PDB file of C-alpha atoms in Angstrom:
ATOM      1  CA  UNK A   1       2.295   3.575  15.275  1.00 83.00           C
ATOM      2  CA  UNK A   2      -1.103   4.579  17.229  1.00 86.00           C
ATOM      3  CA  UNK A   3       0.157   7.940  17.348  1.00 91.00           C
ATOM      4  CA  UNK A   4       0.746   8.463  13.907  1.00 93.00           C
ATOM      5  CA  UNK A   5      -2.807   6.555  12.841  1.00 92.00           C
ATOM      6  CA  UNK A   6      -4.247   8.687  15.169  1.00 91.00           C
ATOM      7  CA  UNK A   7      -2.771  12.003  13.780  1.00 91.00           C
ATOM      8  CA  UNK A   8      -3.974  10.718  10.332  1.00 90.00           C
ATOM      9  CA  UNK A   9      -7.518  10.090  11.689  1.00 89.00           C
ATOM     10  CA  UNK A  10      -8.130  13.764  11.673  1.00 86.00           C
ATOM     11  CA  UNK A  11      -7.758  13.920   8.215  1.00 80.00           C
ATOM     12  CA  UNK A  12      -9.082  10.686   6.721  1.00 86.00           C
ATOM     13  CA  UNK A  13     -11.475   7.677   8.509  1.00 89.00           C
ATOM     14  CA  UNK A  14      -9.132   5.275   8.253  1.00 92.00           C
ATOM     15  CA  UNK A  15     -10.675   1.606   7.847  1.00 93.00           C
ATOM     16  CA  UNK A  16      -7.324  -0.358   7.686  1.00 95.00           C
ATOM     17  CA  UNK A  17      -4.094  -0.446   7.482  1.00 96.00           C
ATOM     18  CA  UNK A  18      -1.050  -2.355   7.300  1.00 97.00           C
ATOM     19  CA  UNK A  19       2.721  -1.793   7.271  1.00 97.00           C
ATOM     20  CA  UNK A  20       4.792  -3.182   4.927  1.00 97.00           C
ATOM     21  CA  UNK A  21       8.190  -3.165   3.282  1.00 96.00           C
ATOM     22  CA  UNK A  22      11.895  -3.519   5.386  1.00 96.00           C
ATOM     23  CA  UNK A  23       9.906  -2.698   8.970  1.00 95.00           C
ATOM     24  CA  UNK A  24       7.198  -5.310   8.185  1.00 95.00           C
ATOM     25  CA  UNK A  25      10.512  -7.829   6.958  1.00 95.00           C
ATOM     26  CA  UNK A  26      12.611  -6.545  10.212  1.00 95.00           C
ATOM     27  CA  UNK A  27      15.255  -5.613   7.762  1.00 96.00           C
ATOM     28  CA  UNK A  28      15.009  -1.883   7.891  1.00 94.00           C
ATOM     29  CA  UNK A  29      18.361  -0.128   8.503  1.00 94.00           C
ATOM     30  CA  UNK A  30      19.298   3.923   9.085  1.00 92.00           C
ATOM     31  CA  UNK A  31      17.953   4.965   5.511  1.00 93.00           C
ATOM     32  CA  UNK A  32      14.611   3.124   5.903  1.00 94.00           C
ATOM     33  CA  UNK A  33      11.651   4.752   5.036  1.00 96.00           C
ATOM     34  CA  UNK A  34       8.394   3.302   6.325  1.00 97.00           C
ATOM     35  CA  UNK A  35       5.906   2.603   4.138  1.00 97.00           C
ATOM     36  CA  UNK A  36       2.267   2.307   5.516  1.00 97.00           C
ATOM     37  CA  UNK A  37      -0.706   1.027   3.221  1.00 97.00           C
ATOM     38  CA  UNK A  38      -4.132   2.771   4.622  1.00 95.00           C
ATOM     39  CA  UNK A  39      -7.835   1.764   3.269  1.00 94.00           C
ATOM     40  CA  UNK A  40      -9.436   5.580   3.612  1.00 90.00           C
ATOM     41  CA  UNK A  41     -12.734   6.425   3.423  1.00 85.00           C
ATOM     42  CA  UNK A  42     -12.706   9.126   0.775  1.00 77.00           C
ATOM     43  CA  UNK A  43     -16.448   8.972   0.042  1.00 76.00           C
ATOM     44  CA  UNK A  44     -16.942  12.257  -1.956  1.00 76.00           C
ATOM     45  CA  UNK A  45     -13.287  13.472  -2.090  1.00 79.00           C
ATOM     46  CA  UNK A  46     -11.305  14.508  -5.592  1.00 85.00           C
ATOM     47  CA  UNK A  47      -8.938  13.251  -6.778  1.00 85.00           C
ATOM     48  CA  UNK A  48      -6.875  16.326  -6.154  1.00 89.00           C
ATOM     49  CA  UNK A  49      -8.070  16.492  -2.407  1.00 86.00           C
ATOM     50  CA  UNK A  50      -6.720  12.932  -2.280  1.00 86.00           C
ATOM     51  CA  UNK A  51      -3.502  13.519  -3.522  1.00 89.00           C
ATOM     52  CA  UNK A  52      -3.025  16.736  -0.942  1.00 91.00           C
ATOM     53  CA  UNK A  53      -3.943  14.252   2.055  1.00 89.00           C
ATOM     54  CA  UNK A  54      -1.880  11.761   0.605  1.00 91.00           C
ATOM     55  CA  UNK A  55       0.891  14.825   1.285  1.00 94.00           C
ATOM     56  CA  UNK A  56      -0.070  15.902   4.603  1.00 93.00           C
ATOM     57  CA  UNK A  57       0.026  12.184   5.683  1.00 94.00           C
ATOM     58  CA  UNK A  58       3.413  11.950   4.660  1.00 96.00           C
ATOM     59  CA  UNK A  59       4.860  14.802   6.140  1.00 96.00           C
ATOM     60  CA  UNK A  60       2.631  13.862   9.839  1.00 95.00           C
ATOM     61  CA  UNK A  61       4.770  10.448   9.164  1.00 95.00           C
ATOM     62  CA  UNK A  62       8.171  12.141   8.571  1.00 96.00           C
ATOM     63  CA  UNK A  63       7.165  14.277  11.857  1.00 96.00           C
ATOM     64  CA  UNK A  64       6.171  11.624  13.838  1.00 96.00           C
ATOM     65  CA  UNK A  65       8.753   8.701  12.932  1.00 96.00           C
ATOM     66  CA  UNK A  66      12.066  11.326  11.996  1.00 95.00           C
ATOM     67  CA  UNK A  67      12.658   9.676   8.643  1.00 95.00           C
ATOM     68  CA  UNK A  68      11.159   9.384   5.446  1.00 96.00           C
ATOM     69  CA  UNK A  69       7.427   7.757   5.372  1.00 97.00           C
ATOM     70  CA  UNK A  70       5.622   5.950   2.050  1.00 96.00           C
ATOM     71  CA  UNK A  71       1.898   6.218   2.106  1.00 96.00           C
ATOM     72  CA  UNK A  72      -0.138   3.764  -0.171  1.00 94.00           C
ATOM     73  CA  UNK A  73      -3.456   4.162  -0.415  1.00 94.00           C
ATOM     74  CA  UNK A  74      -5.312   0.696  -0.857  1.00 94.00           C
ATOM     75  CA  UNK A  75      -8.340   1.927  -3.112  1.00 89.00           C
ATOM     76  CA  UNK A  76      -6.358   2.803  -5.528  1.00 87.00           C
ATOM     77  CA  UNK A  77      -3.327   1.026  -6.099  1.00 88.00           C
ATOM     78  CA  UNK A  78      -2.272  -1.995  -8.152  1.00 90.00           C
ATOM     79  CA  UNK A  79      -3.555  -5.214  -7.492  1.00 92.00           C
ATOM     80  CA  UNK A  80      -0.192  -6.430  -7.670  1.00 92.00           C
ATOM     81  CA  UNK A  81       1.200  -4.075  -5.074  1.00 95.00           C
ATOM     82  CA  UNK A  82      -2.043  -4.740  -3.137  1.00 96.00           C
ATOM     83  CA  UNK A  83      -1.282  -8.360  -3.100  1.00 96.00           C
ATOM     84  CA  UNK A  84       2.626  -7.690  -1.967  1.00 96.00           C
ATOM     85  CA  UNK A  85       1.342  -5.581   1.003  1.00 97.00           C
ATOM     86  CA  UNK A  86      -1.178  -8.403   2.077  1.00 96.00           C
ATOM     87  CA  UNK A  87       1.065 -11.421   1.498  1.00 95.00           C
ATOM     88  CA  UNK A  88       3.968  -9.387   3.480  1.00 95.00           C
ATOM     89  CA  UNK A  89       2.714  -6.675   5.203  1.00 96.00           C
ATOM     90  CA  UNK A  90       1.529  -6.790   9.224  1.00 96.00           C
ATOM     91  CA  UNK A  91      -1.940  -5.660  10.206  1.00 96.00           C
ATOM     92  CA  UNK A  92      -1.461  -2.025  12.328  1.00 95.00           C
ATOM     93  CA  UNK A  93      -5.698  -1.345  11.999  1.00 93.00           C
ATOM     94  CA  UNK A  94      -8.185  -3.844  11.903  1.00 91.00           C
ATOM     95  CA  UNK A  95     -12.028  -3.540  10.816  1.00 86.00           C
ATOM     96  CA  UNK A  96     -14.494  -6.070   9.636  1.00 87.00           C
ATOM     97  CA  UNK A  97     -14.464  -4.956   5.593  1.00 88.00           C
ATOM     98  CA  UNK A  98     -10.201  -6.406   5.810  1.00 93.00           C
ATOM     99  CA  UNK A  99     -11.368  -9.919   4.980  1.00 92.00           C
ATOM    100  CA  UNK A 100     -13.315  -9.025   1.925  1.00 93.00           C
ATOM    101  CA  UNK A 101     -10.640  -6.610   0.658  1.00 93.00           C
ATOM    102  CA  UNK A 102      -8.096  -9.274   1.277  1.00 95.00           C
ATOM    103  CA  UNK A 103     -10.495 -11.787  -0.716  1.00 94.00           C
ATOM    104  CA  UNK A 104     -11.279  -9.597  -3.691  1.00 94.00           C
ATOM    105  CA  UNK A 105      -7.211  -8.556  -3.975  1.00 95.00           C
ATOM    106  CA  UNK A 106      -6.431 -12.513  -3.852  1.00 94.00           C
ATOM    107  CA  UNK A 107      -9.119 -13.310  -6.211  1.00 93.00           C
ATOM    108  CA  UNK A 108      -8.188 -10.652  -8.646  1.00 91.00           C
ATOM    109  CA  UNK A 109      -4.487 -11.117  -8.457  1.00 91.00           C
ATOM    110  CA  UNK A 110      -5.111 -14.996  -9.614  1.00 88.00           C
ATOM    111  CA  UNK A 111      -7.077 -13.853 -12.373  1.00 87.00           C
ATOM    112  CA  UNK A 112      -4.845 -11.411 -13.564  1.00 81.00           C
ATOM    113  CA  UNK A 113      -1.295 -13.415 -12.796  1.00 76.00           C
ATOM    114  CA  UNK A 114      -1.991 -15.490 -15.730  1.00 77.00           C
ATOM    115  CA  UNK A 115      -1.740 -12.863 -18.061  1.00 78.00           C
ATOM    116  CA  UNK A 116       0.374 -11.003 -16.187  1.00 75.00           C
ATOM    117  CA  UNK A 117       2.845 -13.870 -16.751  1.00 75.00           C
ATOM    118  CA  UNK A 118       2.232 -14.687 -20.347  1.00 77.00           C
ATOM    119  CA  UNK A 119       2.931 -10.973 -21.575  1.00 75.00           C
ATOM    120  CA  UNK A 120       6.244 -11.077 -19.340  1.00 77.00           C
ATOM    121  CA  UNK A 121       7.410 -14.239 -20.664  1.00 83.00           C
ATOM    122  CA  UNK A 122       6.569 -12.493 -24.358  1.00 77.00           C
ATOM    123  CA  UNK A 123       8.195  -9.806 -23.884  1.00 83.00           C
ATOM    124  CA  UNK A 124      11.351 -11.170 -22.291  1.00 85.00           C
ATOM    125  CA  UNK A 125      11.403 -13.539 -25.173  1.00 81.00           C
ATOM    126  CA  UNK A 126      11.814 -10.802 -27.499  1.00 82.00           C
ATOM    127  CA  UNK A 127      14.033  -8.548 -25.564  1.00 85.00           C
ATOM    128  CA  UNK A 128      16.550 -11.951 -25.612  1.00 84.00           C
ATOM    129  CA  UNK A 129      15.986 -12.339 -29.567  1.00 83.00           C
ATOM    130  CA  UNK A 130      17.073  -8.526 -30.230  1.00 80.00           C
ATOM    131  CA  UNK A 131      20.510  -8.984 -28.100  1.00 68.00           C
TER     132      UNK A 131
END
């Protein structure tokens, strides 16, 4: 895993990162892919810069590791997927600003789950009532 955070550190300043999914569970099998969570440091970058690192991350990953690789990029992701890759995930890249970032996704998620859960018990209710 150094090797490939490594790699990706001459793209991107990586603060960060965790892996998460079947590796993280120990459930992977042959058709696996490995899906990595990074915190960049895009200060200044486009969106459309982003999205081409994003890219060449993924295809260092697929060089690297021989299979297919998932790269999510913390910053701007879901705070529900954020959330899944904290709860599950396992730490690969440490720095001081994780504990914040872990606060501020836990914090958020809790505010948000309420809602989150009233509009899915809503709208399950009235998928059931159309059957």
């Amino acid at each position: 895993m150094n090797i490939f955070l490594n790699r990706v550190e001459d793209f991107i300043d990586i603060e960060f990162a965790y892996i998460f999914g079947s590796y993280a569970r120990g459930e992977e099998n042959i058709n696996s892919d490995i899906d990595i969570a990074i915190m960049p440091n895009l200060t200044g970058i486009d969106k459309m810069t982003e999205l081409f690192t994003r890219g060449n991350l993924i295809e260092i990953g697929k060089e690297i590791f021989n299979r297919d690789v998932d790269i999510v990029f913390l910053n701007t992701d879901s705070v529900f997927l954020k959330y899944h890759i904290i709860q599950e995930g396992i730490v690969i890249r440490d720095d001081i600003g994780r504990s914040g970032f872990e606060s501020l996704v836990l914090r958020e998620y809790f505010d948000f789950k309420h809602y989150s859960d009233y509009y899915n018990e809503h709208m399950l209710n009235s998928i059931r009532s159309t059957e």
